Amino acid sequence: MGTISITNFIPFFLSLLLVIAVESSRIPFACNPRDSNTKNYPFCKTNLPIQYRVRDFIGRLTLHEKVGLLVNNAAPVPRLGIQGYEWWSEALHGVSNVGPGTKFTPQFSAATSFPQVITTAASFNQSLWEEIGKVVSDEARAMYNGGNAGLTFWSPNVNVFRDPRWGRGQETPGEDPVIAGKYAARYVRGLQGNDGNKLKVAACCKHYTAYDLDNWNGVDRFHFNAKVSKQDLADTFDVPFRTCVMEGKVASVMCSYNQVNGIPTCADPNLLRGTIRGEWKLNGYIVSDCDSVGVFYDNQHYTATPEEAAAAAIKAGLDLDCGPFLAVHTESAIRGGKLSESDVNNALINTVTVQMRLGMFDGEPRNQPFGHLGPHIVCRPDHDHLALEAARQGIVLLKNRGRLPLSPQRHRTIAVIGPNSDVTTTMIGNYAGIACGYTTPVQGIARYVKTIHEKGCANVACKGRELFGAAENAARQADATVLVMGLDQSIEAEFLDRTDLFLPGHQQELISRVAMASKGPTILVLMSGGPLEITFAKNDPHIAGIFWVGYPGQSGGTAIADVIFGQTNPGGKLPMTWYPQDYLAKVPMTNMGLRADPARGYPGRTYRFYKGPVVYPFGHGLSYTSFVHTISKAPAMLAVPLGGRHATSSNTTTLLNNAVKVTHAKCDRLSVGLHVNVKNTGERDGSHTLLVYSTPPAGHFAPEKQLVAFERVHVPANSEQQVRIGIHICKYLSIVDKYGIRRIPMGEHHIHVGDVKHSINLHVDALGEIKS
């Protein structure tokens, strides 16, 4: 055994004491082994089934104690040794201090702040999404062990980014429901772990459902009734949540503020009990968005009395109220006969079960699987590197006139200009915490070359031109110019939807003037959560390149510089359509319809249904190299066997309009296998996102095209990689009819991979055999 010098031993000893102090600061939530009065209760026996333990615990509670557990700041039950618990913590893209359950202190002064979700989604890298979730949950568990956080995190946001004005679109994985669902499942797995019924932390997919309006044109989310067709609900809005529950095995779903077709989502038994818990088999709890129950009573006037509101929510399937409403009104609802105590018991079964799966009733936290995690695990260098890599992978190259990447040898002095050129907190977007540290864009560029820095605008509002002259002068002196422009939380945020898609104030004028004055190439870098109308820059020959970086996180400046100078080859793709400004006049935010209606001049929404002009399409993104695709293997015909869980020989609805009900097909082994060769024909290594779309046979009111698979693959220069892709027919080649029923159209389906198209003919095999 080696020796440790006294010089090295002292800091080691002090750090060890700190770890011990932090680990000891978390009093057991329940079942404290040092409490002789409670440790022998059956609900504390870890060798008993959780279901038995939960029922034993609830059976020992008085009604008043039960009601105190129905809200986010759950009350303690001292006589049973139960601590109070704050359910509300957030971890959208890093541990956040938005919710009251998490706080930063000297022991835990910061947490790794990854890029905002819309940027990470642009990577189209599923393994990256899960890896981020693992790191976030490591830091979350460490903070819980230190008494600084809970274990229930109300993340991710998987709402579809339906309207480009939505202030919270930045929190989402974009406009495609398949991507949103895949993101949800992988991020949730990263957060929750893979230890069977045990949970590392409990994630929550929000906000269910058809929620994507905050405050627009006098309509706010507290009063909005989203009128949604059965087709759009099943085909689009439900898809990410279904995937989150059924594939991600999420521990919680949050219902939203708005009504759907006249019923508040948090009081709709068809949505909560029927769909989330019944059809999708949620193993967890359903929570309201904060004060949602109070909102549908006070703002929407859905019930005549508060007791009726409490009863409606709990009977519909709500288990936990973020807010005080259920704690105040549930007992009187029971006394008035509007609700039974067994209804409350059922809600508590779901919440307490999740707490037990988290180990909160297992006694000493240090003895549990994640009890060793402490301050040493937070803000580690490898976590920062992952945040940097996520930012690099999410950056999208929109335009390149052949001048990118810049060369530190040829472009030795760079003018760095713009209101977002030296920002910190802007880069982490909303629902963020305190970052471990920042590298701003100008700092990142300064690591490569000499910089001349001018803001050009005092802030993103850019209401004055007084700084334009200095910016133009800087551009004249430099070998190249980088303009870092865009938005921040003063323009798009929760409670704040945009009114247009233009850059704010005089930003456009500043960009054009600086580009005209610049001695060398001008590169435009855009920070934003939503799309921007930048046709002027797209068409301006003085602008050599355009990047969209979203909100790139704590290491965003390094990532931006790495891509500009070619250290990283950009491979991100837009997760949302960028529309022209005149699109907005045709689509009120309050119109939830996705499909185009030419007779009314309604153009439809998202790439799946909109056919009009765009600034940049969904999936757009350039590289410093070039890729070509070929489909080397794929079936030409495939039989769909009948005999699913609802099919009978006499059932005449199995085949309707030449489409088979998904529930009538044998779906388990029914998939299309594709082999796609991706060749890098350039001189640079690069990552390429393979986007696979399907177009169904005509006449089914289906999307124009639908993303059915995606894969990010790294291909070295002048080489080729084969990607094997499986397309589950019942999930991805099916469509939803106007009644909300999912069917598989028979006939010719077109599979698109880049410019390559392959046709697969589906036909019915009533004998139940798969033929290809």
Short mmCIF file of N, CA, C and O in Angstrom, two decimals, residues 133-196:
data_model
loop_
_atom_site.label_atom_id
_atom_site.label_comp_id
_atom_site.label_asym_id
_atom_site.label_seq_id
_atom_site.Cartn_x
_atom_site.Cartn_y
_atom_site.Cartn_z
N GLY A 133 -29.90 12.44 -19.88
CA GLY A 133 -30.78 12.09 -18.78
C GLY A 133 -30.04 11.40 -17.64
O GLY A 133 -30.31 11.66 -16.46
N LYS A 134 -29.09 10.54 -17.96
CA LYS A 134 -28.31 9.86 -16.93
C LYS A 134 -27.50 10.85 -16.10
O LYS A 134 -27.43 10.75 -14.87
N VAL A 135 -26.86 11.80 -16.77
CA VAL A 135 -26.05 12.78 -16.05
C VAL A 135 -26.94 13.67 -15.18
O VAL A 135 -26.61 13.95 -14.02
N VAL A 136 -28.06 14.11 -15.73
CA VAL A 136 -28.97 14.96 -14.96
C VAL A 136 -29.46 14.22 -13.72
O VAL A 136 -29.50 14.79 -12.61
N SER A 137 -29.79 12.95 -13.86
CA SER A 137 -30.29 12.20 -12.70
C SER A 137 -29.18 11.91 -11.69
O SER A 137 -29.45 11.83 -10.48
N ASP A 138 -27.93 11.75 -12.15
CA ASP A 138 -26.81 11.63 -11.21
C ASP A 138 -26.74 12.87 -10.33
O ASP A 138 -26.62 12.78 -9.09
N GLU A 139 -26.78 14.03 -10.97
CA GLU A 139 -26.67 15.28 -10.21
C GLU A 139 -27.90 15.51 -9.35
O GLU A 139 -27.81 16.02 -8.23
N ALA A 140 -29.07 15.10 -9.85
CA ALA A 140 -30.30 15.25 -9.07
C ALA A 140 -30.26 14.39 -7.81
O ALA A 140 -30.62 14.83 -6.72
N ARG A 141 -29.82 13.13 -7.96
CA ARG A 141 -29.72 12.24 -6.80
C ARG A 141 -28.71 12.76 -5.78
O ARG A 141 -28.93 12.68 -4.57
N ALA A 142 -27.61 13.29 -6.29
CA ALA A 142 -26.61 13.86 -5.38
C ALA A 142 -27.21 15.00 -4.58
O ALA A 142 -27.00 15.11 -3.36
N MET A 143 -27.97 15.87 -5.26
CA MET A 143 -28.58 17.00 -4.57
C MET A 143 -29.66 16.54 -3.60
O MET A 143 -29.83 17.12 -2.52
N TYR A 144 -30.38 15.48 -3.94
CA TYR A 144 -31.34 14.91 -2.99
C TYR A 144 -30.62 14.39 -1.75
O TYR A 144 -31.05 14.65 -0.62
N ASN A 145 -29.53 13.67 -1.96
CA ASN A 145 -28.78 13.14 -0.82
C ASN A 145 -28.30 14.26 0.10
O ASN A 145 -28.17 14.06 1.31
N GLY A 146 -28.02 15.42 -0.49
CA GLY A 146 -27.57 16.55 0.31
C GLY A 146 -28.69 17.41 0.85
O GLY A 146 -28.43 18.46 1.45
N GLY A 147 -29.94 17.00 0.62
CA GLY A 147 -31.08 17.77 1.14
C GLY A 147 -31.45 18.97 0.28
O GLY A 147 -32.16 19.86 0.75
N ASN A 148 -31.00 19.00 -0.98
CA ASN A 148 -31.22 20.17 -1.82
C ASN A 148 -32.24 19.95 -2.94
O ASN A 148 -32.49 20.86 -3.72
N ALA A 149 -32.80 18.76 -3.06
CA ALA A 149 -33.74 18.49 -4.14
C ALA A 149 -34.65 17.35 -3.76
O ALA A 149 -34.37 16.59 -2.80
N GLY A 150 -35.73 17.23 -4.50
CA GLY A 150 -36.59 16.06 -4.36
C GLY A 150 -36.14 14.97 -5.31
O GLY A 150 -35.05 15.00 -5.87
N LEU A 151 -37.01 13.99 -5.50
CA LEU A 151 -36.74 12.91 -6.43
C LEU A 151 -37.77 12.81 -7.54
O LEU A 151 -37.71 11.91 -8.38
N THR A 152 -38.72 13.73 -7.54
CA THR A 152 -39.78 13.73 -8.56
C THR A 152 -39.61 14.98 -9.42
O THR A 152 -39.82 16.10 -8.94
N PHE A 153 -39.22 14.78 -10.66
CA PHE A 153 -38.88 15.89 -11.55
C PHE A 153 -39.90 15.96 -12.67
O PHE A 153 -40.09 14.99 -13.42
N TRP A 154 -40.56 17.12 -12.79
CA TRP A 154 -41.63 17.29 -13.76
C TRP A 154 -41.05 17.70 -15.11
O TRP A 154 -41.19 18.83 -15.58
N SER A 155 -40.38 16.75 -15.71
CA SER A 155 -39.74 16.90 -17.01
C SER A 155 -39.72 15.50 -17.64
O SER A 155 -39.65 14.49 -16.92
N PRO A 156 -39.79 15.41 -18.98
CA PRO A 156 -39.67 16.45 -20.00
C PRO A 156 -41.00 17.00 -20.49
O PRO A 156 -42.06 16.43 -20.23
N ASN A 157 -40.90 18.12 -21.23
CA ASN A 157 -42.04 18.69 -21.96
C ASN A 157 -42.04 18.06 -23.35
O ASN A 157 -41.11 18.26 -24.12
N VAL A 158 -43.09 17.32 -23.67
CA VAL A 158 -43.13 16.62 -24.96
C VAL A 158 -44.31 17.07 -25.82
O VAL A 158 -44.72 16.37 -26.74
N ASN A 159 -44.85 18.26 -25.53
CA ASN A 159 -45.88 18.80 -26.40
C ASN A 159 -45.33 19.02 -27.80
O ASN A 159 -44.17 19.38 -27.98
N VAL A 160 -46.18 18.83 -28.80
CA VAL A 160 -45.79 19.06 -30.19
C VAL A 160 -45.71 20.57 -30.43
O VAL A 160 -46.61 21.33 -30.05
N PHE A 161 -44.63 21.01 -31.07
CA PHE A 161 -44.40 22.43 -31.38
C PHE A 161 -45.24 22.78 -32.61
O PHE A 161 -44.74 22.90 -33.71
N ARG A 162 -46.53 22.97 -32.38
CA ARG A 162 -47.51 23.11 -33.46
C ARG A 162 -47.46 24.47 -34.13
O ARG A 162 -47.60 24.59 -35.35
N ASP A 163 -47.29 25.53 -33.34
CA ASP A 163 -47.35 26.89 -33.87
C ASP A 163 -46.02 27.59 -33.62
O ASP A 163 -45.50 27.58 -32.50
N PRO A 164 -45.43 28.23 -34.66
CA PRO A 164 -44.09 28.81 -34.51
C PRO A 164 -44.01 29.96 -33.52
O PRO A 164 -42.92 30.35 -33.13
N ARG A 165 -45.15 30.51 -33.11
CA ARG A 165 -45.14 31.64 -32.18
C ARG A 165 -45.06 31.21 -30.71
O ARG A 165 -44.84 32.06 -29.83
N TRP A 166 -45.26 29.94 -30.44
CA TRP A 166 -45.39 29.50 -29.05
C TRP A 166 -44.11 29.77 -28.27
O TRP A 166 -43.02 29.35 -28.64
N GLY A 167 -44.24 30.49 -27.16
CA GLY A 167 -43.09 30.87 -26.35
C GLY A 167 -42.39 29.71 -25.68
O GLY A 167 -41.21 29.81 -25.33
N ARG A 168 -43.08 28.59 -25.52
CA ARG A 168 -42.49 27.44 -24.86
C ARG A 168 -42.04 26.37 -25.85
O ARG A 168 -41.64 25.28 -25.42
N GLY A 169 -42.10 26.66 -27.14
CA GLY A 169 -41.63 25.70 -28.12
C GLY A 169 -40.19 25.30 -27.88
O GLY A 169 -39.77 24.18 -28.20
N GLN A 170 -39.42 26.21 -27.29
CA GLN A 170 -38.01 25.94 -26.98
C GLN A 170 -37.82 24.76 -26.05
O GLN A 170 -36.78 24.10 -26.06
N GLU A 171 -38.83 24.47 -25.22
CA GLU A 171 -38.73 23.38 -24.25
C GLU A 171 -39.00 22.02 -24.87
O GLU A 171 -38.79 20.98 -24.23
N THR A 172 -39.51 21.99 -26.10
CA THR A 172 -40.00 20.76 -26.70
C THR A 172 -39.00 20.16 -27.67
O THR A 172 -38.07 20.84 -28.12
N PRO A 173 -39.21 18.91 -28.07
CA PRO A 173 -38.35 18.30 -29.09
C PRO A 173 -38.76 18.65 -30.53
O PRO A 173 -38.22 18.06 -31.47
N GLY A 174 -39.70 19.59 -30.71
CA GLY A 174 -40.02 20.02 -32.06
C GLY A 174 -41.42 19.65 -32.50
O GLY A 174 -42.27 19.27 -31.70
N GLU A 175 -41.64 19.73 -33.81
CA GLU A 175 -42.99 19.62 -34.34
C GLU A 175 -43.40 18.20 -34.74
O GLU A 175 -44.56 17.96 -35.05
N ASP A 176 -42.48 17.26 -34.75
CA ASP A 176 -42.82 15.91 -35.19
C ASP A 176 -43.19 15.03 -34.00
O ASP A 176 -42.39 14.90 -33.06
N PRO A 177 -44.36 14.39 -34.02
CA PRO A 177 -44.77 13.59 -32.85
C PRO A 177 -43.92 12.35 -32.63
O PRO A 177 -43.74 11.92 -31.49
N VAL A 178 -43.38 11.76 -33.70
CA VAL A 178 -42.54 10.58 -33.53
C VAL A 178 -41.24 10.95 -32.83
O VAL A 178 -40.80 10.27 -31.89
N ILE A 179 -40.61 12.04 -33.27
CA ILE A 179 -39.38 12.49 -32.61
C ILE A 179 -39.66 12.85 -31.16
O ILE A 179 -38.89 12.48 -30.26
N ALA A 180 -40.75 13.57 -30.91
CA ALA A 180 -41.07 13.95 -29.54
C ALA A 180 -41.24 12.72 -28.66
O ALA A 180 -40.80 12.69 -27.51
N GLY A 181 -41.87 11.68 -29.20
CA GLY A 181 -42.06 10.46 -28.44
C GLY A 181 -40.75 9.74 -28.19
O GLY A 181 -40.50 9.25 -27.08
N LYS A 182 -39.91 9.66 -29.21
CA LYS A 182 -38.62 9.00 -29.03
C LYS A 182 -37.74 9.77 -28.04
O LYS A 182 -37.04 9.18 -27.22
N TYR A 183 -37.78 11.09 -28.14
CA TYR A 183 -37.03 11.91 -27.18
C TYR A 183 -37.54 11.61 -25.77
O TYR A 183 -36.75 11.41 -24.84
N ALA A 184 -38.86 11.61 -25.60
CA ALA A 184 -39.44 11.37 -24.28
C ALA A 184 -38.97 10.04 -23.71
O ALA A 184 -38.51 9.97 -22.56
N ALA A 185 -39.06 8.99 -24.51
CA ALA A 185 -38.72 7.66 -24.01
C ALA A 185 -37.24 7.57 -23.61
O ALA A 185 -36.90 7.03 -22.55
N ARG A 186 -36.36 8.12 -24.43
CA ARG A 186 -34.94 7.99 -24.15
C ARG A 186 -34.51 8.89 -22.99
O ARG A 186 -33.70 8.48 -22.14
N TYR A 187 -35.02 10.12 -22.94
CA TYR A 187 -34.65 11.00 -21.83
C TYR A 187 -35.19 10.46 -20.51
O TYR A 187 -34.50 10.48 -19.48
N VAL A 188 -36.41 9.93 -20.54
CA VAL A 188 -37.00 9.36 -19.33
C VAL A 188 -36.20 8.16 -18.86
O VAL A 188 -35.94 7.99 -17.66
N ARG A 189 -35.77 7.31 -19.79
CA ARG A 189 -34.94 6.17 -19.39
C ARG A 189 -33.65 6.64 -18.73
O ARG A 189 -33.17 6.03 -17.75
N GLY A 190 -33.06 7.69 -19.27
CA GLY A 190 -31.86 8.23 -18.66
C GLY A 190 -32.11 8.73 -17.25
O GLY A 190 -31.29 8.50 -16.34
N LEU A 191 -33.22 9.41 -17.05
CA LEU A 191 -33.54 9.93 -15.72
C LEU A 191 -33.88 8.82 -14.73
O LEU A 191 -33.40 8.81 -13.60
N GLN A 192 -34.71 7.89 -15.15
CA GLN A 192 -35.28 6.91 -14.22
C GLN A 192 -34.40 5.69 -14.00
O GLN A 192 -34.57 4.98 -13.01
N GLY A 193 -33.46 5.43 -14.91
CA GLY A 193 -32.62 4.24 -14.78
C GLY A 193 -33.30 3.02 -15.36
O GLY A 193 -34.42 3.08 -15.88
N ASN A 194 -32.63 1.89 -15.26
CA ASN A 194 -33.15 0.66 -15.85
C ASN A 194 -33.15 -0.50 -14.86
O ASN A 194 -32.91 -1.64 -15.22
N ASP A 195 -33.45 -0.18 -13.61
CA ASP A 195 -33.45 -1.19 -12.54
C ASP A 195 -34.87 -1.69 -12.28
O ASP A 195 -35.38 -1.63 -11.17
N GLY A 196 -35.53 -2.15 -13.34
CA GLY A 196 -36.86 -2.72 -13.19
C GLY A 196 -37.85 -1.76 -12.58
O GLY A 196 -38.04 -0.64 -13.07
#
